[in-house]
Coordinates of C-alpha atoms and ligand atoms in Angstrom, one line a residue:
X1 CA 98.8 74.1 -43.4
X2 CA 96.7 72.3 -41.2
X3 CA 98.2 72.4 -37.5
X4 CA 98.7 69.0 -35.4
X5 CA 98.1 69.9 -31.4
X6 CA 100.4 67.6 -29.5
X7 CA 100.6 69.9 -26.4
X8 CA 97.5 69.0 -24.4
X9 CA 99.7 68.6 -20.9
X10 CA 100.0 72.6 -21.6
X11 CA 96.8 73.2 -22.1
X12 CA 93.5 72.0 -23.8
X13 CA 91.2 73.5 -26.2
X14 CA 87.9 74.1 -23.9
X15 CA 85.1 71.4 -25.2
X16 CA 82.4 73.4 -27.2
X17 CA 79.8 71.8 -24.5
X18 CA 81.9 73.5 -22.3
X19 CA 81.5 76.8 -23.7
X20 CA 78.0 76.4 -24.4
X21 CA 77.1 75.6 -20.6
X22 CA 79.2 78.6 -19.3
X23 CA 77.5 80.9 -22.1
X24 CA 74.7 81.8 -20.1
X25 CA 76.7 83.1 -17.0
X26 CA 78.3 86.1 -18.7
X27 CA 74.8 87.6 -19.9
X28 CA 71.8 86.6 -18.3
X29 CA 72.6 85.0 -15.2
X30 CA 75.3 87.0 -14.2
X31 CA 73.9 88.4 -10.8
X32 CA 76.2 87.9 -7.6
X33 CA 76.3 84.5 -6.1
X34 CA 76.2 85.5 -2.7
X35 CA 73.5 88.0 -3.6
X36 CA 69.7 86.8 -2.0
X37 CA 67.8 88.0 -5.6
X38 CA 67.3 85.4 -7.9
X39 CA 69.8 86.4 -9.9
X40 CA 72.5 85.7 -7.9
X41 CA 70.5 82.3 -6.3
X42 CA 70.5 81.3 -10.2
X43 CA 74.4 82.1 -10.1
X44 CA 74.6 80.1 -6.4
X45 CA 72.4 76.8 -7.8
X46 CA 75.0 76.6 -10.8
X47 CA 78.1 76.8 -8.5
X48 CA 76.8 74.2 -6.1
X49 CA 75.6 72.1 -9.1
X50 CA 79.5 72.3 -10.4
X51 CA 80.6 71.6 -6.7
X52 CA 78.9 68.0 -7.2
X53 CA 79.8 67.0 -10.3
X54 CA 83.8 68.5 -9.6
X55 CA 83.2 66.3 -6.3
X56 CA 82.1 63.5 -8.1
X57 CA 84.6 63.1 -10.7
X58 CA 87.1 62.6 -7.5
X59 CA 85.1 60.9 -5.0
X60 CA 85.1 63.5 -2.5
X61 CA 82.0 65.3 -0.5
X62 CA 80.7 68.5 -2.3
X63 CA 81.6 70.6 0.9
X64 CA 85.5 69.3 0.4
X65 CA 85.6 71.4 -2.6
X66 CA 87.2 74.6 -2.6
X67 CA 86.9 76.6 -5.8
X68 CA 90.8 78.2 -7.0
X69 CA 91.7 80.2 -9.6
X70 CA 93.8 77.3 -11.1
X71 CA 95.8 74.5 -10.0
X72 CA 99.2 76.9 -8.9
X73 CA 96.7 78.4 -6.6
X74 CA 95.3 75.1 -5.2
X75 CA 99.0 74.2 -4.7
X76 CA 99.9 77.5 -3.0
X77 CA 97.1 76.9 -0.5
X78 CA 97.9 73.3 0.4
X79 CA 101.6 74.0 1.3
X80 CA 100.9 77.7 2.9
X81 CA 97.5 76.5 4.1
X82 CA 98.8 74.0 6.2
X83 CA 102.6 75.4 6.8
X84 CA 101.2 78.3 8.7
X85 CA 98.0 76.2 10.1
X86 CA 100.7 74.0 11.6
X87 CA 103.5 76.2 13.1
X88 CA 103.0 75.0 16.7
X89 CA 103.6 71.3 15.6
X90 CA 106.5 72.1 13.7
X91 CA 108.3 73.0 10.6
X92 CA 109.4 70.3 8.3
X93 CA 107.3 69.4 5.0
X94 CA 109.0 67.0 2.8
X95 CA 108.4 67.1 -1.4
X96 CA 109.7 64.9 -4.7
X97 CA 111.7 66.8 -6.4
X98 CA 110.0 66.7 -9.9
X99 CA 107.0 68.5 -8.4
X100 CA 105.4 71.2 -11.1
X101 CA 107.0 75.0 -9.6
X102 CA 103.2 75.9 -7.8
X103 CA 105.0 73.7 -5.5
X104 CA 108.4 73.7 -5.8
X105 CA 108.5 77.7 -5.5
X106 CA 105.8 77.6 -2.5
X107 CA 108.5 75.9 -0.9
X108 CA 110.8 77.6 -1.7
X109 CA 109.0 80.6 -0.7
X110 CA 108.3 78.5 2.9
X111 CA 112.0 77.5 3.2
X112 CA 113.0 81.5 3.0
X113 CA 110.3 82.0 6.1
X114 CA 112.3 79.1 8.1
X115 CA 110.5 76.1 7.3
X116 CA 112.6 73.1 6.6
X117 CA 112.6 71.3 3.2
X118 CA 113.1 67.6 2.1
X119 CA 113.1 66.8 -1.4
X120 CA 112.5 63.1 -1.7
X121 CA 115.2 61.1 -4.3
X122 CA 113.6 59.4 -7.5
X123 CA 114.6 56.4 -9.6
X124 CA 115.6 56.3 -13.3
X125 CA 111.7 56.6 -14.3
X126 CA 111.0 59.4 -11.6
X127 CA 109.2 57.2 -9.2
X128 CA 109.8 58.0 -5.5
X129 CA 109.9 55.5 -2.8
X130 CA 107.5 55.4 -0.5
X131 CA 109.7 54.0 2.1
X132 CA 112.0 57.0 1.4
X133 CA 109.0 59.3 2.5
X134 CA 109.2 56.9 5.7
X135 CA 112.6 57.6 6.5
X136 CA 112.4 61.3 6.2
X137 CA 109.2 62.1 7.9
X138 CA 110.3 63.2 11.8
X139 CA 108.5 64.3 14.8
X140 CA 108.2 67.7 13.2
X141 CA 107.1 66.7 9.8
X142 CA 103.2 68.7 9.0
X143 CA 103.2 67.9 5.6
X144 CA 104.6 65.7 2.3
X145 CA 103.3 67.0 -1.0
X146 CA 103.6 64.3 -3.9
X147 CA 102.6 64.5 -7.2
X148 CA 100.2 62.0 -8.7
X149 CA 101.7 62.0 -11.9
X150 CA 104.6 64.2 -13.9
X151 CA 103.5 66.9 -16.3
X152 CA 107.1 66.6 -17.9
X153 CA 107.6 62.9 -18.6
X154 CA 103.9 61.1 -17.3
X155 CA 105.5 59.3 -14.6
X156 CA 102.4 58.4 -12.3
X157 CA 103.3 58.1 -8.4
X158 CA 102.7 55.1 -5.8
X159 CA 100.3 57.9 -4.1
X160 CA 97.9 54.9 -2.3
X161 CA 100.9 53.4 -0.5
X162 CA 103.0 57.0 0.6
X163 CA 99.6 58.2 1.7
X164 CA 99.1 54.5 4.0
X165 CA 102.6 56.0 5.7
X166 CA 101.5 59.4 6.6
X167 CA 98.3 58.6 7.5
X168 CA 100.3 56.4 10.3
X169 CA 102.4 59.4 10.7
X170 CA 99.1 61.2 11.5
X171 CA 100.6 63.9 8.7
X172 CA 98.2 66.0 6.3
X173 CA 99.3 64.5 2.5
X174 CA 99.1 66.5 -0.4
X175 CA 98.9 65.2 -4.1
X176 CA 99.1 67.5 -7.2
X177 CA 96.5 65.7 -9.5
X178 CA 96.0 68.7 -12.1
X179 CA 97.4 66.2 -14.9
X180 CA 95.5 63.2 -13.8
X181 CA 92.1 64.3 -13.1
X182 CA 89.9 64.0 -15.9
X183 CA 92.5 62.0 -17.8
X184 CA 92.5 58.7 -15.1
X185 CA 90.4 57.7 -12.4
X186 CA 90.9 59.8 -9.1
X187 CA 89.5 58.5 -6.0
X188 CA 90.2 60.8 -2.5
X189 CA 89.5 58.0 -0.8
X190 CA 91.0 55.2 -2.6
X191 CA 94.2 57.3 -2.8
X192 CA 94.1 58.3 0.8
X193 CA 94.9 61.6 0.3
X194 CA 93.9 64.9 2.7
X195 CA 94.9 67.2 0.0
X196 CA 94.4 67.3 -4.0
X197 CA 94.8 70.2 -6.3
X198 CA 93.1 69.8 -9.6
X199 CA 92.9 72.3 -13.1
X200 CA 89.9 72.6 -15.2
X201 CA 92.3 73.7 -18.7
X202 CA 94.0 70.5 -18.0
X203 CA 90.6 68.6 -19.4
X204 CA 88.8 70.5 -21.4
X205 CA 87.6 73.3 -18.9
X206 CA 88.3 77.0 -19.5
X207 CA 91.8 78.4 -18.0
X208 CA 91.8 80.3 -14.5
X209 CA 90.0 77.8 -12.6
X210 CA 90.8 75.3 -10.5
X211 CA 90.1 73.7 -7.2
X212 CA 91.5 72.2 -3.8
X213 CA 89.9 69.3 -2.4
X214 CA 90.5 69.3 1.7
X215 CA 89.3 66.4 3.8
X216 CA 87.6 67.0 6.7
X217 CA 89.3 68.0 9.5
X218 CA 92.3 68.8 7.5
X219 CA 93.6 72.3 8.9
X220 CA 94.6 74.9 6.8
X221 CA 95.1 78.8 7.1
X222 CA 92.9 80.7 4.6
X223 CA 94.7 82.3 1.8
X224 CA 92.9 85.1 0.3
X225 CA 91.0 87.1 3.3
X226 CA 88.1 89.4 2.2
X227 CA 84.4 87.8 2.2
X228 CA 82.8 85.0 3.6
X229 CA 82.9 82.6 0.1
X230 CA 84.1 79.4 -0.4
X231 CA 83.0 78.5 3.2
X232 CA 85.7 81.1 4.7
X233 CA 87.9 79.5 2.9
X234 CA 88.6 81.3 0.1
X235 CA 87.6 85.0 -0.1
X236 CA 86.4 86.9 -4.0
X237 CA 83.6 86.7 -5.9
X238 CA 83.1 83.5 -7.6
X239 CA 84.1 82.7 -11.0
X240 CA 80.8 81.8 -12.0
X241 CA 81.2 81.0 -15.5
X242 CA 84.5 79.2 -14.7
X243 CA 83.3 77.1 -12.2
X244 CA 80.6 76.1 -14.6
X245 CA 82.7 75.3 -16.8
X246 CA 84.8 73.0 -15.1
X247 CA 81.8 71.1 -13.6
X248 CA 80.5 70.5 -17.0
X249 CA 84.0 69.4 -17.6
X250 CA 84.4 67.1 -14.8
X251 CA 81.0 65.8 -15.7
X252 CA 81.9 65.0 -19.9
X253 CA 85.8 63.7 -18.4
X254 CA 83.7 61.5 -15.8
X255 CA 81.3 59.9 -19.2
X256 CA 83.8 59.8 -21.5
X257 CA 87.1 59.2 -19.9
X258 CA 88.0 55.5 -19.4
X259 CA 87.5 55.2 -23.4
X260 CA 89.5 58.1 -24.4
X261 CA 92.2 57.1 -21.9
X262 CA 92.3 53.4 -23.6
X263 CA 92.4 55.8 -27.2
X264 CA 95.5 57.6 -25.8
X265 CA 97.2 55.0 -24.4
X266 CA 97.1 52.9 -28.0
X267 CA 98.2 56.1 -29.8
X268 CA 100.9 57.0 -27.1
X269 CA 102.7 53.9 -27.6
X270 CA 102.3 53.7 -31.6
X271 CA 104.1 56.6 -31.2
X272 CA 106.4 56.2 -28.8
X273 CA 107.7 52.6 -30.5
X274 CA 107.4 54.6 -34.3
X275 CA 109.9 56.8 -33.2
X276 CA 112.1 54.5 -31.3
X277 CA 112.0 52.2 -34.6
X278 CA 112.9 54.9 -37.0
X279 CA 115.2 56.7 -35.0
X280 CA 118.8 55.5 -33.6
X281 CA 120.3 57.1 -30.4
X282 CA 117.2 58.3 -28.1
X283 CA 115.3 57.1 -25.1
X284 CA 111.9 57.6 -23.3
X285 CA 112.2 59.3 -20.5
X286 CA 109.9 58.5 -17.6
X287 CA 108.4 55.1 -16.8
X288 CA 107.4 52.5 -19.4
X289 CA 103.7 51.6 -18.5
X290 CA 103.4 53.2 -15.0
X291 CA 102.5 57.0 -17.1
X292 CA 99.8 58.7 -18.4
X293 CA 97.6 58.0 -21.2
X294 CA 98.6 61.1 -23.1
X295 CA 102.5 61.7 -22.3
X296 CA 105.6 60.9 -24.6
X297 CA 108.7 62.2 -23.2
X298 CA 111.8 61.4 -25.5
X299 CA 115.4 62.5 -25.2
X300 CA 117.5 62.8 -28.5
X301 CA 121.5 62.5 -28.0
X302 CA 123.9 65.3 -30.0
X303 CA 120.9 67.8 -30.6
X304 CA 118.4 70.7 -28.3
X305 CA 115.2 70.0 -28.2
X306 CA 114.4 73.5 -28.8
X307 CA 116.0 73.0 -32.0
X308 CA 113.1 70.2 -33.0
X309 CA 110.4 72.4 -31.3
X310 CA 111.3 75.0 -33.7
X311 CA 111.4 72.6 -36.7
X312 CA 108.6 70.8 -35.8
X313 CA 106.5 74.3 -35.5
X314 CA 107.4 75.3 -39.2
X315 CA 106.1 71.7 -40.4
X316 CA 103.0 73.0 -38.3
X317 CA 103.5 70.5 -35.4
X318 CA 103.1 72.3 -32.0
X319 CA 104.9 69.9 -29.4
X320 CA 107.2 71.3 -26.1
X321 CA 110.1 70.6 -24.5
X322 CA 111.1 69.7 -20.7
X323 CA 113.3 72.5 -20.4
X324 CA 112.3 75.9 -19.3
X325 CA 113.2 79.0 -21.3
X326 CA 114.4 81.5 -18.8
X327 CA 114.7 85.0 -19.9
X328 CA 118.8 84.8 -20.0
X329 CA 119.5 81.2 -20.7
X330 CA 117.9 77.7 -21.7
X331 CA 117.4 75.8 -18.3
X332 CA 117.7 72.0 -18.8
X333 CA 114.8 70.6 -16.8
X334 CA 115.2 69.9 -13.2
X335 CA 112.9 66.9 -13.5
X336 CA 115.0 65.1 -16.0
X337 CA 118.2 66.1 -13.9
X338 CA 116.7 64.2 -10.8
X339 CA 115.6 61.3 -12.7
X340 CA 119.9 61.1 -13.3
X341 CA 120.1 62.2 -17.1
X342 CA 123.0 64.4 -18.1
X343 CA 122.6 68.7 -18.6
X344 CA 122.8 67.1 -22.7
X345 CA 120.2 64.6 -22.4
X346 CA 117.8 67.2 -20.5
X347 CA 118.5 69.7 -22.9
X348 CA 117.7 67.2 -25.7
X349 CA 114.3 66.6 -24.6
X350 CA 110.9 67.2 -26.5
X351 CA 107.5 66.3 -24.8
X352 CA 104.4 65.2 -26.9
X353 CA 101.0 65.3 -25.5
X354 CA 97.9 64.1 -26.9
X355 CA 94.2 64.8 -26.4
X356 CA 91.0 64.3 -28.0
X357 CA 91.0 66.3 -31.0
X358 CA 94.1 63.9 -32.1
X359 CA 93.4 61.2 -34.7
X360 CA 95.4 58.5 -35.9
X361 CA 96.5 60.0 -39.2
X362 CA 98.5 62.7 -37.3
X363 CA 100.1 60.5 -35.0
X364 CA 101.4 59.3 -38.7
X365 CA 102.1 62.1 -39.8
X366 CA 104.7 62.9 -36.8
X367 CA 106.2 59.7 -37.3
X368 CA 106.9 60.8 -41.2
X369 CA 108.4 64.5 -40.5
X370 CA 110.6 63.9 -37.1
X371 CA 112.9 61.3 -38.0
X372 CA 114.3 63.9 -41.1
X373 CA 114.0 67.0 -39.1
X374 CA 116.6 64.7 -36.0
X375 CA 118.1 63.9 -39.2
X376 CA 119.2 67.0 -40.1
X377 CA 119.7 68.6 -37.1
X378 CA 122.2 65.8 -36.5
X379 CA 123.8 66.6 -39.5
X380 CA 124.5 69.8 -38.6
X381 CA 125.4 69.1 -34.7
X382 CA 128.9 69.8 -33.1
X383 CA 127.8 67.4 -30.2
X384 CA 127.6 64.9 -32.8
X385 CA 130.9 65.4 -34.1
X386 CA 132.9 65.4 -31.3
X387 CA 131.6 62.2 -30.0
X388 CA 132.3 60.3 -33.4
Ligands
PLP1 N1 100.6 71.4 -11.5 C1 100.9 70.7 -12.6 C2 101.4 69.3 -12.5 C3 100.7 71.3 -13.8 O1 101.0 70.7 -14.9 C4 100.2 72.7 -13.9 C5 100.1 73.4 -15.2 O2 101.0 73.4 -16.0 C6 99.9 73.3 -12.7 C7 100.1 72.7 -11.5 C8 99.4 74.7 -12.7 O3 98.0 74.8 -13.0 P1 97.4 76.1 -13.5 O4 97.9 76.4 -14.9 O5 95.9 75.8 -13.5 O6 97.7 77.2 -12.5

């Protein structure tokens, strides 16, 4: 059976361009960045060549660019980095609450350590209001952390106008863009951000590498000490094959993506209106037009959307929910919860992402096999039942 791969907001299959530029790292230049042979000045001229075109995709200077080992860590070292940079200035950072748990859990890790926490409220489509961040920001507010856009439902965030408020504020701001870079255009500088955390698996980069962009002048305590890389900013031997990686990414993303984002956003809504033709009691969840190219987020009444994740996967159709398996239970998803739907319409959930390996002909092929699997699970549903 051939498989149809609609979970590209999970992760993406690395471009073969990719691994063909990385190749060469692993074997025969794989000397020690920060050793002075030319070995390791081959490895150094690669990582610097990556730091441009990373820097590029974004708008940023090269020397902004801190290499990560993924997005969770570029999140980690925004909110740490700065909580514990800024300790004599106070203690409060204020966050949305659909933020991905690389920032959700740093703060929760920061609120345990006697920092003070304020998640932001969101509307029915998960957009905050900037005038919200206004009203909570006080004299001891040293950080707000907002993400660009949602990796559950594809809401994107009004990130230019909340960053025009704290830059008033004179307070560092702090975007998660890991599911925007690469798939939109990112500009540091038209966003007005100080802080941006990005992911190279997210767009068609190899997994366990990332990177922070930090404006200058933006304070922040190191998080890994050990050697002088990364500017003293972050200690460990490069990933020099990673990093490679993701600047070859970065620089196929910055060629190719306004055209593969028009692509996605054609095929996003054929399926998103397909499904809401064919299929009677369901909603998109997140906003209308303000989302990614790539994201359908829809919520089925009376059944789990585990239960269609399942079925979908034996009709070889890998999709995922916006619920969390825990080890114990089946978590409905705290993003959908703050958006205002019920524990039944966040457990009924099922997220479909596309990339670009997906072609039309699939997009029609999901629209032919889901309405009978909802069908059928329907027909089978005690939820159903009791609300007839
Ligand atoms: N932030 C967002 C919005 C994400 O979607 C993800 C990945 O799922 C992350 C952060 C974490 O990135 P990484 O997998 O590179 O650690």
């Amino acid at each position: 059976m051939k498989r149809i791969y609609l979970d590209y907001a999970a992760t993406t299959p690395t471009h073969p361009e990719v691994v063909e530029a990385m190749s060469p790292y692993f074997t025969e230049i794989f000397g020690n960045p920060s050793s002075i042979y030319s070995y390791g000045q081959e490895a150094r001229g690669a990582i610097e060549q990556a730091r441009a075109s990373v820097a590029s995709l974004i708008g940023a200077q090269e020397e902004e660019i801190v290499f990560t080992s993924g997005g969770t860590e570029a999140d980690n070292f925004a909110l740490k980095g700065v909580a514990f940079a800024s300790e004599n200035k106070g203690n409060h950072i204020i966050i949305s609450p659909i933020e991905h748990h690389a920032v959700t859990e740093s703060a929760k890790f920061l609120e345990r350590r006697g920092f003070s926490i304020t998640r932001l409220p969101v509307d029915e489509y998960g957009l905050v209001d900037p005038d919200e961040v206004r009203k909570a920001i006080t004299a001891k507010t040293i950080l707000v952390s907002v993400m660009q856009a949602n990796n559950e439902m594809g809401t994107i965030e009004p990130i230019a106008e909340i960053a025009r408020i704290t830059k008033e504020a004179g307070i560092p701001f702090h975007t998660d863009a890991v599911q925007t870079v690469g798939h939109i255009p990112v500009d540091v500088n038209e966003l007005g951000v100080d802080l941006l955390a990005m992911s190279a698996h997210k767009f068609y980069g190899p997994k366990g590498v990332g990177a922070l962009y930090i404006r200058k002048g933006t304070r922040l305590v190191p998080f890994l000490h050990g050697g002088s890389q990364e500017g003293r900013r972050r200690a460990s031997t490069e990933n020099v094959p990673g990093i490679v990686g993701f600047g070859k990414a970065a620089e196929l993303a910055q060629a190719e993506m306004n055209q593969e984002a028009e692509r996605l956003s054609r095929l996003r809504d054929e399926l998103i209106n397909g499904l809401l033709e064919r299929i009677d009691h369901i909603r998109l969840n997140g906003h209308p037009t303000i989302r990614l190219p790539n994201n359908v987020n829809i919520s089925f009444d009376y059944i789990e959307g585990e239960s269609i994740l399942l079925n979908l996967d034996l009709e070889g159709i890998c999709a995922s929910t916006g619920s969390a398996c825990t080890s114990a239970s089946l978590e409905p998803s705290e993003v959908l919860l703050a958006m205002g739907l019920s524990h039944e319409q966040a457990h009924g959930s099922l997220r479909l992402s596309l990339g670009r390996w997906i072609a039309d002909d699939e997009i029609k092929r999901v629209l032919e096999v889901l309405p009978g699997i909802v069908a059928r699970l329907r027909a089978m549903s005690p939820l159903l039942k009791s609300n007839n």
